[in-house]
Structure formats: structure tokens, C-alpha cells
PDB file of C-alpha atoms in Angstrom:
ATOM      1  CA  MET O 915       0.000   0.000   0.000  1.00 54.00           C
ATOM      2  CA  ALA O 916       1.299   3.460  -0.914  1.00 73.00           C
ATOM      3  CA  ASP O 917       2.135   6.024   1.713  1.00 90.00           C
ATOM      4  CA  PRO O 918      -0.899   8.049   2.795  1.00 96.00           C
ATOM      5  CA  PHE O 919      -1.214  11.669   1.741  1.00 97.00           C
ATOM      6  CA  ILE O 920      -0.637  14.376   4.345  1.00 97.00           C
ATOM      7  CA  GLY O 921      -4.110  15.591   5.321  1.00 97.00           C
ATOM      8  CA  GLU O 922      -5.803  12.318   4.333  1.00 97.00           C
ATOM      9  CA  ILE O 923      -8.524  11.231   6.750  1.00 97.00           C
ATOM     10  CA  ARG O 924      -9.266   7.569   7.439  1.00 96.00           C
ATOM     11  CA  ALA O 925     -11.596   5.714   9.776  1.00 95.00           C
ATOM     12  CA  PHE O 926     -10.002   3.263  12.226  1.00 96.00           C
ATOM     13  CA  GLY O 927     -11.649   0.546  14.285  1.00 95.00           C
ATOM     14  CA  PHE O 928      -9.314   0.978  17.256  1.00 96.00           C
ATOM     15  CA  ASN O 929      -9.090   3.626  19.982  1.00 95.00           C
ATOM     16  CA  PHE O 930      -5.764   5.323  19.226  1.00 97.00           C
ATOM     17  CA  ALA O 931      -4.095   7.283  16.429  1.00 97.00           C
ATOM     18  CA  PRO O 932      -1.320   5.329  14.668  1.00 96.00           C
ATOM     19  CA  VAL O 933       2.174   6.812  14.380  1.00 96.00           C
ATOM     20  CA  ASN O 934       2.159   9.862  12.052  1.00 96.00           C
ATOM     21  CA  TRP O 935      -1.622  10.284  12.450  1.00 98.00           C
ATOM     22  CA  ALA O 936      -3.755  12.379  14.841  1.00 98.00           C
ATOM     23  CA  MET O 937      -7.345  11.961  15.989  1.00 98.00           C
ATOM     24  CA  CYS O 938      -9.821  14.276  14.264  1.00 97.00           C
ATOM     25  CA  GLN O 939     -11.083  15.864  17.476  1.00 97.00           C
ATOM     26  CA  GLY O 940     -10.795  19.572  16.674  1.00 97.00           C
ATOM     27  CA  GLN O 941      -7.560  20.073  18.601  1.00 98.00           C
ATOM     28  CA  LEU O 942      -5.194  22.940  17.823  1.00 98.00           C
ATOM     29  CA  MET O 943      -1.820  21.987  16.362  1.00 98.00           C
ATOM     30  CA  PRO O 944       1.360  24.088  16.535  1.00 97.00           C
ATOM     31  CA  LEU O 945       2.027  25.501  13.084  1.00 96.00           C
ATOM     32  CA  GLN O 946       5.833  25.357  13.448  1.00 96.00           C
ATOM     33  CA  GLN O 947       5.755  21.581  14.108  1.00 96.00           C
ATOM     34  CA  ASN O 948       3.306  20.788  11.270  1.00 97.00           C
ATOM     35  CA  PRO O 949       4.061  23.180   8.374  1.00 97.00           C
ATOM     36  CA  ALA O 950       3.223  20.659   5.616  1.00 97.00           C
ATOM     37  CA  LEU O 951      -0.209  19.834   7.038  1.00 98.00           C
ATOM     38  CA  PHE O 952      -0.914  23.528   7.651  1.00 98.00           C
ATOM     39  CA  SER O 953      -0.018  24.353   4.040  1.00 97.00           C
ATOM     40  CA  ILE O 954      -2.679  21.856   2.925  1.00 96.00           C
ATOM     41  CA  ILE O 955      -5.599  22.472   5.309  1.00 96.00           C
ATOM     42  CA  GLY O 956      -4.856  25.998   6.593  1.00 96.00           C
ATOM     43  CA  THR O 957      -7.373  27.306   9.122  1.00 97.00           C
ATOM     44  CA  GLN O 958     -10.451  25.654   7.557  1.00 95.00           C
ATOM     45  CA  PHE O 959     -11.048  23.860  10.848  1.00 96.00           C
ATOM     46  CA  GLY O 960     -10.003  26.632  13.261  1.00 96.00           C
ATOM     47  CA  GLY O 961      -6.884  28.172  14.707  1.00 97.00           C
ATOM     48  CA  ASN O 962      -5.320  31.584  14.302  1.00 97.00           C
ATOM     49  CA  GLY O 963      -3.050  30.796  11.332  1.00 97.00           C
ATOM     50  CA  THR O 964      -0.005  32.412  12.929  1.00 97.00           C
ATOM     51  CA  SER O 965       0.953  30.014  15.708  1.00 97.00           C
ATOM     52  CA  ASN O 966      -1.641  27.226  15.379  1.00 98.00           C
ATOM     53  CA  PHE O 967      -4.323  25.646  13.215  1.00 98.00           C
ATOM     54  CA  GLY O 968      -7.216  23.314  13.980  1.00 98.00           C
ATOM     55  CA  LEU O 969      -7.774  19.733  12.965  1.00 98.00           C
ATOM     56  CA  PRO O 970     -11.222  18.607  11.836  1.00 97.00           C
ATOM     57  CA  ASN O 971     -13.566  17.553  14.630  1.00 96.00           C
ATOM     58  CA  LEU O 972     -15.453  14.419  13.604  1.00 94.00           C
ATOM     59  CA  GLN O 973     -16.631  13.562  17.126  1.00 92.00           C
ATOM     60  CA  GLY O 974     -20.377  12.986  16.816  1.00 87.00           C
ATOM     61  CA  GLN O 975     -20.292  14.209  13.199  1.00 87.00           C
ATOM     62  CA  ALA O 976     -20.937  12.401   9.938  1.00 87.00           C
ATOM     63  CA  PRO O 977     -18.536  13.366   7.140  1.00 89.00           C
ATOM     64  CA  MET O 978     -20.155  14.947   4.080  1.00 88.00           C
ATOM     65  CA  GLY O 979     -18.805  15.581   0.602  1.00 89.00           C
ATOM     66  CA  ALA O 980     -17.900  19.161  -0.293  1.00 90.00           C
ATOM     67  CA  GLY O 981     -19.250  20.849  -3.409  1.00 92.00           C
ATOM     68  CA  ALA O 982     -22.703  21.078  -4.910  1.00 89.00           C
ATOM     69  CA  GLY O 983     -24.824  18.440  -6.541  1.00 86.00           C
ATOM     70  CA  PRO O 984     -28.093  18.843  -8.423  1.00 89.00           C
ATOM     71  CA  GLY O 985     -30.663  20.299  -6.022  1.00 89.00           C
ATOM     72  CA  LEU O 986     -28.172  20.422  -3.119  1.00 88.00           C
ATOM     73  CA  THR O 987     -26.857  23.383  -1.161  1.00 91.00           C
ATOM     74  CA  PRO O 988     -23.177  24.081  -1.962  1.00 94.00           C
ATOM     75  CA  ARG O 989     -20.849  23.090   0.894  1.00 93.00           C
ATOM     76  CA  THR O 990     -17.211  24.062   1.419  1.00 93.00           C
ATOM     77  CA  VAL O 991     -14.490  22.042   3.128  1.00 92.00           C
ATOM     78  CA  GLY O 992     -14.590  22.778   6.861  1.00 90.00           C
ATOM     79  CA  GLU O 993     -18.257  23.849   6.914  1.00 91.00           C
ATOM     80  CA  ALA O 994     -20.259  22.189   9.724  1.00 89.00           C
ATOM     81  CA  VAL O 995     -24.025  21.878   9.237  1.00 89.00           C
ATOM     82  CA  GLY O 996     -26.927  20.114  10.937  1.00 86.00           C
ATOM     83  CA  GLU O 997     -28.113  19.635  14.503  1.00 83.00           C
ATOM     84  CA  ALA O 998     -28.156  16.590  16.794  1.00 81.00           C
ATOM     85  CA  ALA O 999     -31.590  17.572  18.149  1.00 80.00           C
ATOM     86  CA  VAL O1000     -34.230  19.960  16.866  1.00 81.00           C
ATOM     87  CA  ALA O1001     -37.414  21.381  18.372  1.00 80.00           C
ATOM     88  CA  LEU O1002     -40.525  21.186  16.244  1.00 76.00           C
ATOM     89  CA  LEU O1003     -42.259  24.529  16.238  1.00 75.00           C
ATOM     90  CA  PRO O1004     -45.923  25.020  15.307  1.00 73.00           C
ATOM     91  CA  THR O1005     -44.716  26.378  11.956  1.00 74.00           C
ATOM     92  CA  ASP O1006     -42.910  23.059  11.334  1.00 73.00           C
ATOM     93  CA  MET O1007     -45.994  21.002  12.139  1.00 71.00           C
ATOM     94  CA  PRO O1008     -49.164  23.067  11.908  1.00 69.00           C
ATOM     95  CA  PRO O1009     -52.327  21.878  13.706  1.00 69.00           C
ATOM     96  CA  HIS O1010     -53.955  18.980  11.907  1.00 65.00           C
ATOM     97  CA  ASN O1011     -56.379  16.089  12.443  1.00 66.00           C
ATOM     98  CA  HIS O1012     -56.219  12.424  11.587  1.00 65.00           C
ATOM     99  CA  ALA O1013     -59.195  10.425  10.411  1.00 69.00           C
ATOM    100  CA  ILE O1014     -59.978   7.187  12.229  1.00 75.00           C
ATOM    101  CA  ALA O1015     -61.973   4.177  11.057  1.00 75.00           C
ATOM    102  CA  VAL O1016     -64.198   2.747  13.845  1.00 82.00           C
ATOM    103  CA  GLN O1017     -66.824  -0.024  14.156  1.00 81.00           C
ATOM    104  CA  THR O1018     -69.518  -0.423  16.783  1.00 80.00           C
ATOM    105  CA  ALA O1019     -69.173  -4.236  16.697  1.00 81.00           C
ATOM    106  CA  ASN O1020     -67.226  -6.153  19.316  1.00 83.00           C
ATOM    107  CA  ALA O1021     -63.549  -6.616  18.508  1.00 83.00           C
ATOM    108  CA  THR O1022     -62.384 -10.058  17.403  1.00 83.00           C
ATOM    109  CA  ALA O1023     -58.684  -9.449  16.620  1.00 82.00           C
ATOM    110  CA  ALA O1024     -55.632  -8.291  18.541  1.00 82.00           C
ATOM    111  CA  ILE O1025     -53.783  -6.944  15.505  1.00 81.00           C
ATOM    112  CA  PRO O1026     -54.703  -3.920  13.374  1.00 82.00           C
ATOM    113  CA  GLY O1027     -53.558  -5.329   9.999  1.00 83.00           C
ATOM    114  CA  GLY O1028     -56.590  -5.376   7.667  1.00 82.00           C
ATOM    115  CA  ASN O1029     -58.949  -4.502  10.543  1.00 85.00           C
ATOM    116  CA  VAL O1030     -60.506  -1.359  12.012  1.00 83.00           C
ATOM    117  CA  LEU O1031     -60.806  -0.153  15.607  1.00 81.00           C
ATOM    118  CA  ALA O1032     -63.789  -1.737  17.373  1.00 82.00           C
ATOM    119  CA  GLN O1033     -65.392  -2.168  20.815  1.00 80.00           C
ATOM    120  CA  SER O1034     -62.593  -3.795  22.841  1.00 74.00           C
ATOM    121  CA  VAL O1035     -63.186  -7.074  24.648  1.00 70.00           C
ATOM    122  CA  ASN O1036     -61.010  -9.407  26.690  1.00 67.00           C
ATOM    123  CA  GLY O1037     -60.328 -12.695  24.999  1.00 58.00           C
ATOM    124  CA  SER O1038     -59.854 -15.937  26.867  1.00 59.00           C
ATOM    125  CA  GLY O1039     -57.889 -19.048  26.232  1.00 56.00           C
ATOM    126  CA  PRO O1040     -55.186 -21.345  27.549  1.00 56.00           C
ATOM    127  CA  ARG O1041     -52.715 -18.468  27.730  1.00 56.00           C
ATOM    128  CA  ALA O1042     -53.118 -15.149  29.505  1.00 52.00           C
ATOM    129  CA  PRO O1043     -56.226 -13.278  28.342  1.00 58.00           C
ATOM    130  CA  GLN O1044     -55.700 -11.238  25.215  1.00 64.00           C
ATOM    131  CA  VAL O1045     -57.264  -7.839  24.605  1.00 73.00           C
ATOM    132  CA  PHE O1046     -59.059  -7.589  21.276  1.00 78.00           C
ATOM    133  CA  ALA O1047     -59.375  -4.056  19.908  1.00 82.00           C
ATOM    134  CA  TYR O1048     -59.968  -4.607  16.180  1.00 83.00           C
ATOM    135  CA  ALA O1049     -62.561  -6.207  13.904  1.00 84.00           C
ATOM    136  CA  PRO O1050     -62.605  -6.971  10.179  1.00 85.00           C
ATOM    137  CA  GLY O1051     -64.857  -5.029   7.841  1.00 82.00           C
ATOM    138  CA  ALA O1052     -65.743  -1.486   6.987  1.00 81.00           C
ATOM    139  CA  PRO O1053     -66.155   1.313   9.553  1.00 80.00           C
ATOM    140  CA  THR O1054     -69.694   1.823  10.856  1.00 79.00           C
ATOM    141  CA  VAL O1055     -69.217   5.030  12.874  1.00 74.00           C
ATOM    142  CA  PRO O1056     -69.444   8.292  10.845  1.00 70.00           C
ATOM    143  CA  GLN O1057     -66.302  10.449  11.032  1.00 61.00           C
ATOM    144  CA  GLY O1058     -67.798  13.224  13.189  1.00 57.00           C
ATOM    145  CA  ALA O1059     -69.546  10.919  15.677  1.00 60.00           C
ATOM    146  CA  LEU O1060     -66.626  10.432  18.111  1.00 61.00           C
ATOM    147  CA  ALA O1061     -66.232  12.626  21.192  1.00 62.00           C
ATOM    148  CA  ALA O1062     -64.545  15.936  20.365  1.00 59.00           C
ATOM    149  CA  ASN O1063     -61.448  15.102  22.433  1.00 61.00           C
ATOM    150  CA  ALA O1064     -61.046  11.562  21.022  1.00 62.00           C
ATOM    151  CA  LEU O1065     -58.801  12.911  18.279  1.00 60.00           C
ATOM    152  CA  ALA O1066     -57.730  16.347  19.417  1.00 61.00           C
ATOM    153  CA  PRO O1067     -55.870  18.484  16.869  1.00 60.00           C
ATOM    154  CA  PHE O1068     -52.120  18.052  17.103  1.00 59.00           C
ATOM    155  CA  SER O1069     -49.350  20.554  16.540  1.00 58.00           C
ATOM    156  CA  GLY O1070     -45.638  20.619  17.276  1.00 55.00           C
ATOM    157  CA  GLY O1071     -44.965  20.940  20.988  1.00 62.00           C
ATOM    158  CA  SER O1072     -41.694  22.884  20.610  1.00 67.00           C
ATOM    159  CA  GLN O1073     -39.914  19.977  22.300  1.00 71.00           C
ATOM    160  CA  PRO O1074     -36.529  18.829  20.955  1.00 76.00           C
ATOM    161  CA  HIS O1075     -36.296  15.392  19.399  1.00 76.00           C
ATOM    162  CA  SER O1076     -33.301  13.409  18.195  1.00 79.00           C
ATOM    163  CA  ASN O1077     -32.322  14.144  14.624  1.00 76.00           C
ATOM    164  CA  LEU O1078     -29.518  11.570  14.314  1.00 78.00           C
ATOM    165  CA  GLN O1079     -29.289   9.004  11.574  1.00 82.00           C
ATOM    166  CA  PRO O1080     -28.287   5.490  12.624  1.00 84.00           C
ATOM    167  CA  ASN O1081     -24.512   5.328  12.864  1.00 85.00           C
ATOM    168  CA  LEU O1082     -21.529   3.329  14.049  1.00 90.00           C
ATOM    169  CA  ALA O1083     -18.780   5.027  16.057  1.00 91.00           C
ATOM    170  CA  LEU O1084     -15.275   4.785  14.599  1.00 94.00           C
ATOM    171  CA  ASN O1085     -12.177   6.888  15.145  1.00 95.00           C
ATOM    172  CA  PHE O1086     -11.298   9.260  12.334  1.00 97.00           C
ATOM    173  CA  CYS O1087      -7.631  10.206  12.058  1.00 97.00           C
ATOM    174  CA  ILE O1088      -5.750  12.633   9.828  1.00 98.00           C
ATOM    175  CA  CYS O1089      -2.307  11.916   8.395  1.00 98.00           C
ATOM    176  CA  LEU O1090       0.380  14.247   9.774  1.00 97.00           C
ATOM    177  CA  ASN O1091       3.406  12.849   7.897  1.00 95.00           C
ATOM    178  CA  GLY O1092       3.286  11.112   4.558  1.00 95.00           C
ATOM    179  CA  GLU O1093       3.332  11.937   0.882  1.00 95.00           C
ATOM    180  CA  PHE O1094       2.658  15.566  -0.009  1.00 96.00           C
ATOM    181  CA  PRO O1095      -0.335  15.629  -2.388  1.00 94.00           C
ATOM    182  CA  ALA O1096       0.532  17.170  -5.756  1.00 92.00           C
ATOM    183  CA  ARG O1097      -1.991  19.576  -7.275  1.00 87.00           C
ATOM    184  CA  PRO O1098      -3.109  18.856 -10.864  1.00 88.00           C
TER     185      PRO O1098
END
């Protein structure tokens, strides 16, 4: 395998940075000790550019390609976007209602698939009693016949919720010493 490029970032499945690599944790690096890396990444990830510069911080972040694709917002190297949690405001989820299909018959099924909500009953059998809440067939209760508070209008409660995609934690490291990448 060829030598890595200075400034190259790789994911590692162990909990330390190999020799000539540093963890991508946003730490400041002394410019005088890392002039080659500074000449490549500059202060895109922080630092003052006179005595230090910052490394990328990929802790709790998902890497994203720079540039612009069709219908995408242009992104530059070093730009951090997104939030780990967001609060839904009423403007994000305006008040709305949901229709519900209901029958007046006694329920005969414990699962909703292919059934509608019905008059619940306790089942019996050799195992613990099962609660039946659904019945097959078409709804028999007109939409407006339920109590007014049965399906109250809903709107965003301005409470934060997780906005994270499923992920797997790995350590991202940046190459400090290696082959200097040639520009085309």
C-alpha cells in the first residue's frame, strides 16, 4: 500500500491514532511543528493561522462531501451543518387532524392489519387473556360521531427530538506525515 497523503482522513476501528496520524477531534496543532499539514488544510477547521491551526472535529459528526450536486446546497471544506436535536415549532408542524376508522361491533382481533378499531373485549384461552381491539370489515361510525377530544388536533410541541441518523462510532484520524499531495 502506498504512503498516505498528508491531510488524508481515514476511519479506524481501534481507539488510538497510529504513528504519524492524529485523531480528528478539533484540537489545535502548533504551526511550526506541522508546516506541511498547515499548508494543505490551513485554518479551515479553526486556529489563528499564525501560531496554530485546527484539525477537523469528527466527534459525533458524519462526514459529508464538499461541493454542490443537483438540487443540493453548496458546501465548502470545513463547513459544519446540521443539529443533533431539533425542536418542532408550530410552523414546522401546523395543527392537523387524523381520520380514524371505527366499528360499533365487538372486537375479534388483537392486531390492526386489515382490521378497524372496534369495541374492545377481553379474549380468553389457555394463555393469559388477550385484549381484542380490532374487527374486520368497513367502519360503521361516521367520522364526526366520536367525542370531540377523542382525536384532538395536534401541533408541534416545541420539544426537541433526536435528529440523528443510525450510525456506528469509529475513530477518524488525519495523516500528519506522509506523501505531499501534488496539485493537478
